[in-house]
Amino acid sequence: MPTRFVFAAPRLAAYGLLLALLAAALPAQAQLFGGDDQARRAIIELRERVEANRLTAEQANQALQQQQTELTQRLDEELLGLRRNLVEIGTQNDALRRELAELRGHNERLAHLVAELQRQQRDLQRDWQAQLDQRLRPLEPITVTVEGVEFQTRPEEVQAFDAAMVVLRASDFERAARLFGEVVAQFPRSGYVVPALYWQGNAQYAARQHAAAVETFRRMITVSPRHPRVPDALLGIANAHIAQRDNRAARAALQELIQAHPTTEAAAVARERITRLR
């Protein structure tokens, strides 16, 4: 409850005491000033002055109380406004922290994708060097090793896959996703189908086509469930679900990865990432 300042009470008590003393002294003064009439007039005048002073003091006290009440109300209103502003600022800060956390997660996943692309580029360069003699004979099958799997293929298949990889390394993710899809459609029996599906899923994720990425990674796992890239495909599925803010589906994919491929590098990443999910 707001504090009230009352100034008139002591002053009114003093006036009352003064009136009593003067009233007691008036009989003696009446004898000095010549009679009861003169004394009564003096008493009446004194009482009127005391009463006037008392009323003045009461009015001043009421005015001070009114000012105190108004000041307290204004302070309460200002404090309420400040509290509301603090709550709004806190809410905005929480939203910013969530956005920053999402951006960090997205940057980490893109960094992982870039590292994969760089490693793939080094592997391709070694393959090109090793296959140089074979490429001089375009009508004959070529033996290649892609994503840890060796298989025979034709030159046009190699060219189509390599062209898609060049576009992917140039960060044209939507076009790269289309080109990898064309590899799968044009050469459905090729050994490039599984790696094309894997990199198509990565390109779709980078292009923020998260639902399509999940579908492509699942198709790749169905086509070749024992392929060395299956753990990374499961991690890609989890990442796409996280980007969709579907933490339940992301957790399920991460747990599937950890249980099915516990010793892989992707499983280590999954264990760390699953702790961040709410």
PDB file of C-alpha atoms in Angstrom:
ATOM      1  CA  MET A   1       0.000   0.000   0.000  1.00  0.00           C
ATOM      2  CA  PRO A   2       1.466   3.440  -0.908  1.00  0.00           C
ATOM      3  CA  THR A   3       2.841   5.518   1.968  1.00  0.00           C
ATOM      4  CA  ARG A   4       0.792   8.575   2.881  1.00  0.00           C
ATOM      5  CA  PHE A   5       2.467  11.696   4.315  1.00  0.00           C
ATOM      6  CA  VAL A   6       0.269  13.528   6.867  1.00  0.00           C
ATOM      7  CA  PHE A   7       1.630  16.865   7.989  1.00  0.00           C
ATOM      8  CA  ALA A   8      -1.409  18.570   9.660  1.00  0.00           C
ATOM      9  CA  ALA A   9      -2.039  16.294  12.686  1.00  0.00           C
ATOM     10  CA  PRO A  10       0.810  17.621  14.901  1.00  0.00           C
ATOM     11  CA  ARG A  11      -0.064  21.172  13.921  1.00  0.00           C
ATOM     12  CA  LEU A  12      -3.755  20.679  14.825  1.00  0.00           C
ATOM     13  CA  ALA A  13      -2.781  19.274  18.224  1.00  0.00           C
ATOM     14  CA  ALA A  14      -0.652  22.348  18.854  1.00  0.00           C
ATOM     15  CA  TYR A  15      -3.556  24.603  17.980  1.00  0.00           C
ATOM     16  CA  GLY A  16      -5.824  22.747  20.386  1.00  0.00           C
ATOM     17  CA  LEU A  17      -3.313  23.067  23.225  1.00  0.00           C
ATOM     18  CA  LEU A  18      -2.918  26.788  22.534  1.00  0.00           C
ATOM     19  CA  LEU A  19      -6.699  27.253  22.601  1.00  0.00           C
ATOM     20  CA  ALA A  20      -6.967  25.515  25.973  1.00  0.00           C
ATOM     21  CA  LEU A  21      -4.217  27.637  27.489  1.00  0.00           C
ATOM     22  CA  LEU A  22      -5.767  30.827  26.192  1.00  0.00           C
ATOM     23  CA  ALA A  23      -9.200  29.847  27.474  1.00  0.00           C
ATOM     24  CA  ALA A  24      -7.760  29.236  30.933  1.00  0.00           C
ATOM     25  CA  ALA A  25      -6.033  32.571  30.916  1.00  0.00           C
ATOM     26  CA  LEU A  26      -9.030  34.626  29.741  1.00  0.00           C
ATOM     27  CA  PRO A  27     -10.771  35.117  33.153  1.00  0.00           C
ATOM     28  CA  ALA A  28      -7.686  36.847  34.444  1.00  0.00           C
ATOM     29  CA  GLN A  29      -7.491  38.878  31.227  1.00  0.00           C
ATOM     30  CA  ALA A  30     -11.184  39.758  31.551  1.00  0.00           C
ATOM     31  CA  GLN A  31     -10.521  41.390  34.861  1.00  0.00           C
ATOM     32  CA  LEU A  32      -7.643  43.333  33.340  1.00  0.00           C
ATOM     33  CA  PHE A  33      -9.616  44.492  30.263  1.00  0.00           C
ATOM     34  CA  GLY A  34     -12.779  45.455  32.077  1.00  0.00           C
ATOM     35  CA  GLY A  35     -15.435  42.807  31.969  1.00  0.00           C
ATOM     36  CA  ASP A  36     -16.940  39.591  30.570  1.00  0.00           C
ATOM     37  CA  ASP A  37     -18.120  41.043  27.215  1.00  0.00           C
ATOM     38  CA  GLN A  38     -14.699  42.067  26.175  1.00  0.00           C
ATOM     39  CA  ALA A  39     -13.283  38.724  27.269  1.00  0.00           C
ATOM     40  CA  ARG A  40     -15.930  36.793  25.346  1.00  0.00           C
ATOM     41  CA  ARG A  41     -15.197  38.749  22.183  1.00  0.00           C
ATOM     42  CA  ALA A  42     -11.513  38.017  22.579  1.00  0.00           C
ATOM     43  CA  ILE A  43     -12.244  34.313  23.048  1.00  0.00           C
ATOM     44  CA  ILE A  44     -14.520  34.240  19.996  1.00  0.00           C
ATOM     45  CA  GLU A  45     -11.947  35.976  17.835  1.00  0.00           C
ATOM     46  CA  LEU A  46      -9.241  33.637  19.057  1.00  0.00           C
ATOM     47  CA  ARG A  47     -11.390  30.594  18.376  1.00  0.00           C
ATOM     48  CA  GLU A  48     -12.154  31.857  14.889  1.00  0.00           C
ATOM     49  CA  ARG A  49      -8.464  32.356  14.160  1.00  0.00           C
ATOM     50  CA  VAL A  50      -7.615  28.917  15.519  1.00  0.00           C
ATOM     51  CA  GLU A  51     -10.442  27.332  13.515  1.00  0.00           C
ATOM     52  CA  ALA A  52      -9.330  29.161  10.370  1.00  0.00           C
ATOM     53  CA  ASN A  53      -5.778  27.952  10.880  1.00  0.00           C
ATOM     54  CA  ARG A  54      -7.012  24.419  11.492  1.00  0.00           C
ATOM     55  CA  LEU A  55      -9.072  24.448   8.297  1.00  0.00           C
ATOM     56  CA  THR A  56      -6.109  25.828   6.368  1.00  0.00           C
ATOM     57  CA  ALA A  57      -3.893  23.057   7.752  1.00  0.00           C
ATOM     58  CA  GLU A  58      -6.471  20.383   6.902  1.00  0.00           C
ATOM     59  CA  GLN A  59      -6.807  21.692   3.359  1.00  0.00           C
ATOM     60  CA  ALA A  60      -3.033  21.726   2.944  1.00  0.00           C
ATOM     61  CA  ASN A  61      -2.833  18.183   4.288  1.00  0.00           C
ATOM     62  CA  GLN A  62      -5.578  17.002   1.913  1.00  0.00           C
ATOM     63  CA  ALA A  63      -3.807  18.638  -1.013  1.00  0.00           C
ATOM     64  CA  LEU A  64      -0.550  16.898  -0.071  1.00  0.00           C
ATOM     65  CA  GLN A  65      -2.331  13.562   0.255  1.00  0.00           C
ATOM     66  CA  GLN A  66      -3.921  14.036  -3.172  1.00  0.00           C
ATOM     67  CA  GLN A  67      -0.534  14.851  -4.706  1.00  0.00           C
ATOM     68  CA  GLN A  68       0.976  11.799  -3.018  1.00  0.00           C
ATOM     69  CA  THR A  69      -1.814   9.572  -4.353  1.00  0.00           C
ATOM     70  CA  GLU A  70      -1.432  10.878  -7.906  1.00  0.00           C
ATOM     71  CA  LEU A  71       2.355  10.494  -7.772  1.00  0.00           C
ATOM     72  CA  THR A  72       2.024   6.918  -6.507  1.00  0.00           C
ATOM     73  CA  GLN A  73      -0.431   6.059  -9.292  1.00  0.00           C
ATOM     74  CA  ARG A  74       1.877   7.477 -11.942  1.00  0.00           C
ATOM     75  CA  LEU A  75       4.827   5.537 -10.546  1.00  0.00           C
ATOM     76  CA  ASP A  76       2.778   2.320 -10.483  1.00  0.00           C
ATOM     77  CA  GLU A  77       1.740   2.839 -14.118  1.00  0.00           C
ATOM     78  CA  GLU A  78       5.328   3.514 -15.202  1.00  0.00           C
ATOM     79  CA  LEU A  79       6.594   0.425 -13.348  1.00  0.00           C
ATOM     80  CA  LEU A  80       3.898  -1.696 -15.001  1.00  0.00           C
ATOM     81  CA  GLY A  81       4.960  -0.393 -18.420  1.00  0.00           C
ATOM     82  CA  LEU A  82       8.602  -1.175 -17.657  1.00  0.00           C
ATOM     83  CA  ARG A  83       7.716  -4.722 -16.603  1.00  0.00           C
ATOM     84  CA  ARG A  84       5.811  -5.268 -19.848  1.00  0.00           C
ATOM     85  CA  ASN A  85       8.753  -3.964 -21.871  1.00  0.00           C
ATOM     86  CA  LEU A  86      11.116  -6.316 -20.026  1.00  0.00           C
ATOM     87  CA  VAL A  87       8.838  -9.285 -20.746  1.00  0.00           C
ATOM     88  CA  GLU A  88       8.701  -8.367 -24.458  1.00  0.00           C
ATOM     89  CA  ILE A  89      12.479  -7.983 -24.609  1.00  0.00           C
ATOM     90  CA  GLY A  90      12.917 -11.367 -22.935  1.00  0.00           C
ATOM     91  CA  THR A  91      10.573 -13.002 -25.450  1.00  0.00           C
ATOM     92  CA  GLN A  92      12.450 -11.426 -28.367  1.00  0.00           C
ATOM     93  CA  ASN A  93      15.786 -12.610 -26.935  1.00  0.00           C
ATOM     94  CA  ASP A  94      14.473 -16.184 -26.640  1.00  0.00           C
ATOM     95  CA  ALA A  95      13.327 -16.105 -30.272  1.00  0.00           C
ATOM     96  CA  LEU A  96      16.716 -14.787 -31.410  1.00  0.00           C
ATOM     97  CA  ARG A  97      18.520 -17.522 -29.483  1.00  0.00           C
ATOM     98  CA  ARG A  98      16.370 -20.189 -31.148  1.00  0.00           C
ATOM     99  CA  GLU A  99      17.048 -18.734 -34.603  1.00  0.00           C
ATOM    100  CA  LEU A 100      20.791 -18.613 -33.904  1.00  0.00           C
ATOM    101  CA  ALA A 101      20.749 -22.250 -32.774  1.00  0.00           C
ATOM    102  CA  GLU A 102      18.953 -23.265 -35.979  1.00  0.00           C
ATOM    103  CA  LEU A 103      21.431 -21.313 -38.104  1.00  0.00           C
ATOM    104  CA  ARG A 104      24.375 -22.947 -36.326  1.00  0.00           C
ATOM    105  CA  GLY A 105      22.911 -26.378 -36.970  1.00  0.00           C
ATOM    106  CA  HIS A 106      22.314 -25.579 -40.642  1.00  0.00           C
ATOM    107  CA  ASN A 107      25.868 -24.241 -41.024  1.00  0.00           C
ATOM    108  CA  GLU A 108      27.282 -27.381 -39.421  1.00  0.00           C
ATOM    109  CA  ARG A 109      25.356 -29.581 -41.835  1.00  0.00           C
ATOM    110  CA  LEU A 110      26.478 -27.501 -44.833  1.00  0.00           C
ATOM    111  CA  ALA A 111      30.085 -27.683 -43.613  1.00  0.00           C
ATOM    112  CA  HIS A 112      29.769 -31.461 -43.453  1.00  0.00           C
ATOM    113  CA  LEU A 113      28.377 -31.491 -46.986  1.00  0.00           C
ATOM    114  CA  VAL A 114      31.252 -29.314 -48.249  1.00  0.00           C
ATOM    115  CA  ALA A 115      33.768 -31.682 -46.645  1.00  0.00           C
ATOM    116  CA  GLU A 116      32.066 -34.607 -48.354  1.00  0.00           C
ATOM    117  CA  LEU A 117      32.181 -32.818 -51.700  1.00  0.00           C
ATOM    118  CA  GLN A 118      35.868 -32.049 -51.296  1.00  0.00           C
ATOM    119  CA  ARG A 119      36.628 -35.665 -50.485  1.00  0.00           C
ATOM    120  CA  GLN A 120      34.538 -36.777 -53.435  1.00  0.00           C
ATOM    121  CA  GLN A 121      36.470 -34.404 -55.688  1.00  0.00           C
ATOM    122  CA  ARG A 122      39.786 -35.895 -54.570  1.00  0.00           C
ATOM    123  CA  ASP A 123      38.454 -39.391 -55.211  1.00  0.00           C
ATOM    124  CA  LEU A 124      37.280 -38.380 -58.659  1.00  0.00           C
ATOM    125  CA  GLN A 125      40.654 -36.912 -59.510  1.00  0.00           C
ATOM    126  CA  ARG A 126      42.351 -40.169 -58.565  1.00  0.00           C
ATOM    127  CA  ASP A 127      39.804 -42.111 -60.587  1.00  0.00           C
ATOM    128  CA  TRP A 128      40.332 -39.913 -63.607  1.00  0.00           C
ATOM    129  CA  GLN A 129      44.059 -40.465 -63.436  1.00  0.00           C
ATOM    130  CA  ALA A 130      43.688 -44.221 -63.029  1.00  0.00           C
ATOM    131  CA  GLN A 131      41.126 -44.503 -65.815  1.00  0.00           C
ATOM    132  CA  LEU A 132      42.877 -42.327 -68.365  1.00  0.00           C
ATOM    133  CA  ASP A 133      43.975 -45.256 -70.481  1.00  0.00           C
ATOM    134  CA  GLN A 134      40.561 -46.864 -70.366  1.00  0.00           C
ATOM    135  CA  ARG A 135      38.818 -43.658 -71.477  1.00  0.00           C
ATOM    136  CA  LEU A 136      40.814 -43.817 -74.676  1.00  0.00           C
ATOM    137  CA  ARG A 137      38.699 -46.845 -75.572  1.00  0.00           C
ATOM    138  CA  PRO A 138      35.145 -45.463 -75.302  1.00  0.00           C
ATOM    139  CA  LEU A 139      33.409 -48.535 -76.733  1.00  0.00           C
ATOM    140  CA  GLU A 140      34.725 -50.843 -74.035  1.00  0.00           C
ATOM    141  CA  PRO A 141      33.363 -51.051 -70.479  1.00  0.00           C
ATOM    142  CA  ILE A 142      35.248 -49.062 -67.866  1.00  0.00           C
ATOM    143  CA  THR A 143      35.947 -50.282 -64.345  1.00  0.00           C
ATOM    144  CA  VAL A 144      35.503 -47.528 -61.768  1.00  0.00           C
ATOM    145  CA  THR A 145      35.360 -47.231 -57.990  1.00  0.00           C
ATOM    146  CA  VAL A 146      32.777 -44.792 -56.685  1.00  0.00           C
ATOM    147  CA  GLU A 147      31.899 -44.329 -53.001  1.00  0.00           C
ATOM    148  CA  GLY A 148      33.949 -47.406 -52.111  1.00  0.00           C
ATOM    149  CA  VAL A 149      32.210 -49.690 -54.619  1.00  0.00           C
ATOM    150  CA  GLU A 150      33.883 -51.023 -57.780  1.00  0.00           C
ATOM    151  CA  PHE A 151      31.792 -51.696 -60.869  1.00  0.00           C
ATOM    152  CA  GLN A 152      31.890 -51.657 -64.663  1.00  0.00           C
ATOM    153  CA  THR A 153      30.201 -48.857 -66.536  1.00  0.00           C
ATOM    154  CA  ARG A 154      30.057 -47.139 -69.887  1.00  0.00           C
ATOM    155  CA  PRO A 155      31.687 -43.830 -70.804  1.00  0.00           C
ATOM    156  CA  GLU A 156      28.355 -42.006 -71.240  1.00  0.00           C
ATOM    157  CA  GLU A 157      27.362 -42.993 -67.704  1.00  0.00           C
ATOM    158  CA  VAL A 158      30.637 -41.660 -66.342  1.00  0.00           C
ATOM    159  CA  GLN A 159      30.193 -38.411 -68.240  1.00  0.00           C
ATOM    160  CA  ALA A 160      26.625 -37.910 -67.019  1.00  0.00           C
ATOM    161  CA  PHE A 161      27.541 -38.540 -63.379  1.00  0.00           C
ATOM    162  CA  ASP A 162      30.679 -36.405 -63.519  1.00  0.00           C
ATOM    163  CA  ALA A 163      28.751 -33.537 -65.143  1.00  0.00           C
ATOM    164  CA  ALA A 164      26.247 -33.609 -62.282  1.00  0.00           C
ATOM    165  CA  MET A 165      29.099 -33.569 -59.745  1.00  0.00           C
ATOM    166  CA  VAL A 166      30.631 -30.513 -61.422  1.00  0.00           C
ATOM    167  CA  VAL A 167      27.328 -28.646 -61.104  1.00  0.00           C
ATOM    168  CA  LEU A 168      27.005 -29.729 -57.461  1.00  0.00           C
ATOM    169  CA  ARG A 169      30.495 -28.470 -56.632  1.00  0.00           C
ATOM    170  CA  ALA A 170      29.502 -25.148 -58.215  1.00  0.00           C
ATOM    171  CA  SER A 171      26.716 -24.939 -55.580  1.00  0.00           C
ATOM    172  CA  ASP A 172      23.938 -24.968 -58.188  1.00  0.00           C
ATOM    173  CA  PHE A 173      22.004 -27.396 -56.021  1.00  0.00           C
ATOM    174  CA  GLU A 174      18.646 -27.417 -57.801  1.00  0.00           C
ATOM    175  CA  ARG A 175      20.203 -28.096 -61.201  1.00  0.00           C
ATOM    176  CA  ALA A 176      22.514 -30.720 -59.704  1.00  0.00           C
ATOM    177  CA  ALA A 177      19.519 -32.515 -58.180  1.00  0.00           C
ATOM    178  CA  ARG A 178      17.862 -32.626 -61.609  1.00  0.00           C
ATOM    179  CA  LEU A 179      21.021 -33.954 -63.294  1.00  0.00           C
ATOM    180  CA  PHE A 180      21.451 -36.743 -60.746  1.00  0.00           C
ATOM    181  CA  GLY A 181      17.806 -37.649 -61.296  1.00  0.00           C
ATOM    182  CA  GLU A 182      18.497 -37.864 -65.025  1.00  0.00           C
ATOM    183  CA  VAL A 183      21.413 -40.248 -64.379  1.00  0.00           C
ATOM    184  CA  VAL A 184      19.082 -42.556 -62.451  1.00  0.00           C
ATOM    185  CA  ALA A 185      16.362 -42.318 -65.119  1.00  0.00           C
ATOM    186  CA  GLN A 186      18.661 -42.821 -68.135  1.00  0.00           C
ATOM    187  CA  PHE A 187      20.827 -45.588 -66.658  1.00  0.00           C
ATOM    188  CA  PRO A 188      18.579 -47.522 -64.250  1.00  0.00           C
ATOM    189  CA  ARG A 189      20.887 -50.589 -64.231  1.00  0.00           C
ATOM    190  CA  SER A 190      24.117 -48.630 -63.840  1.00  0.00           C
ATOM    191  CA  GLY A 191      26.392 -48.820 -60.847  1.00  0.00           C
ATOM    192  CA  TYR A 192      25.994 -45.044 -60.675  1.00  0.00           C
ATOM    193  CA  VAL A 193      22.354 -45.295 -59.560  1.00  0.00           C
ATOM    194  CA  VAL A 194      23.140 -45.534 -55.837  1.00  0.00           C
ATOM    195  CA  PRO A 195      25.782 -42.760 -55.718  1.00  0.00           C
ATOM    196  CA  ALA A 196      23.556 -40.609 -57.943  1.00  0.00           C
ATOM    197  CA  LEU A 197      20.663 -41.048 -55.500  1.00  0.00           C
ATOM    198  CA  TYR A 198      22.934 -40.223 -52.563  1.00  0.00           C
ATOM    199  CA  TRP A 199      24.208 -36.996 -54.080  1.00  0.00           C
ATOM    200  CA  GLN A 200      20.775 -36.090 -55.383  1.00  0.00           C
ATOM    201  CA  GLY A 201      19.506 -36.267 -51.789  1.00  0.00           C
ATOM    202  CA  ASN A 202      22.345 -34.029 -50.619  1.00  0.00           C
ATOM    203  CA  ALA A 203      21.661 -31.528 -53.400  1.00  0.00           C
ATOM    204  CA  GLN A 204      17.969 -31.457 -52.519  1.00  0.00           C
ATOM    205  CA  TYR A 205      18.782 -30.858 -48.855  1.00  0.00           C
ATOM    206  CA  ALA A 206      21.131 -27.992 -49.745  1.00  0.00           C
ATOM    207  CA  ALA A 207      18.373 -26.521 -51.944  1.00  0.00           C
ATOM    208  CA  ARG A 208      16.012 -26.750 -48.931  1.00  0.00           C
ATOM    209  CA  GLN A 209      13.890 -29.379 -50.680  1.00  0.00           C
ATOM    210  CA  HIS A 210      13.754 -31.317 -47.422  1.00  0.00           C
ATOM    211  CA  ALA A 211      10.811 -33.623 -48.117  1.00  0.00           C
ATOM    212  CA  ALA A 212      12.294 -34.628 -51.488  1.00  0.00           C
ATOM    213  CA  ALA A 213      15.671 -35.257 -49.829  1.00  0.00           C
ATOM    214  CA  VAL A 214      14.111 -37.659 -47.313  1.00  0.00           C
ATOM    215  CA  GLU A 215      12.364 -39.554 -50.123  1.00  0.00           C
ATOM    216  CA  THR A 216      15.555 -39.780 -52.218  1.00  0.00           C
ATOM    217  CA  PHE A 217      17.719 -40.995 -49.321  1.00  0.00           C
ATOM    218  CA  ARG A 218      15.115 -43.659 -48.455  1.00  0.00           C
ATOM    219  CA  ARG A 219      15.019 -44.787 -52.082  1.00  0.00           C
ATOM    220  CA  MET A 220      18.807 -45.129 -52.091  1.00  0.00           C
ATOM    221  CA  ILE A 221      18.733 -47.249 -48.908  1.00  0.00           C
ATOM    222  CA  THR A 222      16.027 -49.457 -50.410  1.00  0.00           C
ATOM    223  CA  VAL A 223      18.026 -49.994 -53.623  1.00  0.00           C
ATOM    224  CA  SER A 224      21.263 -50.857 -51.808  1.00  0.00           C
ATOM    225  CA  PRO A 225      20.820 -51.361 -48.032  1.00  0.00           C
ATOM    226  CA  ARG A 226      24.456 -52.486 -47.566  1.00  0.00           C
ATOM    227  CA  HIS A 227      26.067 -49.656 -49.487  1.00  0.00           C
ATOM    228  CA  PRO A 228      28.852 -47.810 -47.585  1.00  0.00           C
ATOM    229  CA  ARG A 229      26.910 -44.555 -47.927  1.00  0.00           C
ATOM    230  CA  VAL A 230      23.811 -45.831 -46.088  1.00  0.00           C
ATOM    231  CA  PRO A 231      24.918 -44.391 -42.692  1.00  0.00           C
ATOM    232  CA  ASP A 232      25.447 -40.981 -44.287  1.00  0.00           C
ATOM    233  CA  ALA A 233      22.064 -41.254 -45.999  1.00  0.00           C
ATOM    234  CA  LEU A 234      20.388 -41.901 -42.628  1.00  0.00           C
ATOM    235  CA  LEU A 235      22.168 -38.877 -41.219  1.00  0.00           C
ATOM    236  CA  GLY A 236      20.915 -36.867 -44.200  1.00  0.00           C
ATOM    237  CA  ILE A 237      17.358 -38.009 -43.447  1.00  0.00           C
ATOM    238  CA  ALA A 238      17.712 -36.842 -39.840  1.00  0.00           C
ATOM    239  CA  ASN A 239      19.104 -33.489 -40.963  1.00  0.00           C
ATOM    240  CA  ALA A 240      16.191 -32.964 -43.334  1.00  0.00           C
ATOM    241  CA  HIS A 241      13.694 -33.726 -40.562  1.00  0.00           C
ATOM    242  CA  ILE A 242      15.485 -31.290 -38.237  1.00  0.00           C
ATOM    243  CA  ALA A 243      15.232 -28.619 -40.922  1.00  0.00           C
ATOM    244  CA  GLN A 244      11.498 -29.384 -41.081  1.00  0.00           C
ATOM    245  CA  ARG A 245      11.391 -29.059 -37.255  1.00  0.00           C
ATOM    246  CA  ASP A 246      10.150 -32.634 -37.025  1.00  0.00           C
ATOM    247  CA  ASN A 247      12.348 -33.636 -34.089  1.00  0.00           C
ATOM    248  CA  ARG A 248      10.500 -36.908 -33.498  1.00  0.00           C
ATOM    249  CA  ALA A 249      11.236 -38.188 -37.014  1.00  0.00           C
ATOM    250  CA  ALA A 250      14.806 -36.873 -36.770  1.00  0.00           C
ATOM    251  CA  ARG A 251      15.372 -38.742 -33.507  1.00  0.00           C
ATOM    252  CA  ALA A 252      14.003 -41.956 -35.049  1.00  0.00           C
ATOM    253  CA  ALA A 253      16.411 -41.672 -38.005  1.00  0.00           C
ATOM    254  CA  LEU A 254      19.368 -40.976 -35.700  1.00  0.00           C
ATOM    255  CA  GLN A 255      18.500 -43.954 -33.495  1.00  0.00           C
ATOM    256  CA  GLU A 256      18.178 -46.164 -36.582  1.00  0.00           C
ATOM    257  CA  LEU A 257      21.634 -45.024 -37.688  1.00  0.00           C
ATOM    258  CA  ILE A 258      23.231 -45.635 -34.270  1.00  0.00           C
ATOM    259  CA  GLN A 259      21.685 -49.089 -33.909  1.00  0.00           C
ATOM    260  CA  ALA A 260      22.385 -50.307 -37.457  1.00  0.00           C
ATOM    261  CA  HIS A 261      25.855 -48.763 -37.932  1.00  0.00           C
ATOM    262  CA  PRO A 262      27.258 -48.074 -34.433  1.00  0.00           C
ATOM    263  CA  THR A 263      30.954 -47.931 -35.391  1.00  0.00           C
ATOM    264  CA  THR A 264      30.692 -45.484 -38.291  1.00  0.00           C
ATOM    265  CA  GLU A 265      31.689 -41.829 -38.307  1.00  0.00           C
ATOM    266  CA  ALA A 266      28.076 -40.934 -39.095  1.00  0.00           C
ATOM    267  CA  ALA A 267      26.947 -42.739 -35.920  1.00  0.00           C
ATOM    268  CA  ALA A 268      29.359 -40.652 -33.849  1.00  0.00           C
ATOM    269  CA  VAL A 269      27.846 -37.507 -35.322  1.00  0.00           C
ATOM    270  CA  ALA A 270      24.362 -38.890 -34.655  1.00  0.00           C
ATOM    271  CA  ARG A 271      25.129 -39.497 -30.964  1.00  0.00           C
ATOM    272  CA  GLU A 272      26.248 -35.910 -30.557  1.00  0.00           C
ATOM    273  CA  ARG A 273      23.312 -34.508 -32.510  1.00  0.00           C
ATOM    274  CA  ILE A 274      20.639 -36.537 -30.726  1.00  0.00           C
ATOM    275  CA  THR A 275      21.562 -34.887 -27.430  1.00  0.00           C
ATOM    276  CA  ARG A 276      20.537 -31.510 -28.871  1.00  0.00           C
ATOM    277  CA  LEU A 277      17.031 -32.621 -29.763  1.00  0.00           C
ATOM    278  CA  ARG A 278      14.316 -31.789 -27.263  1.00  0.00           C
TER     279      ARG A 278
END
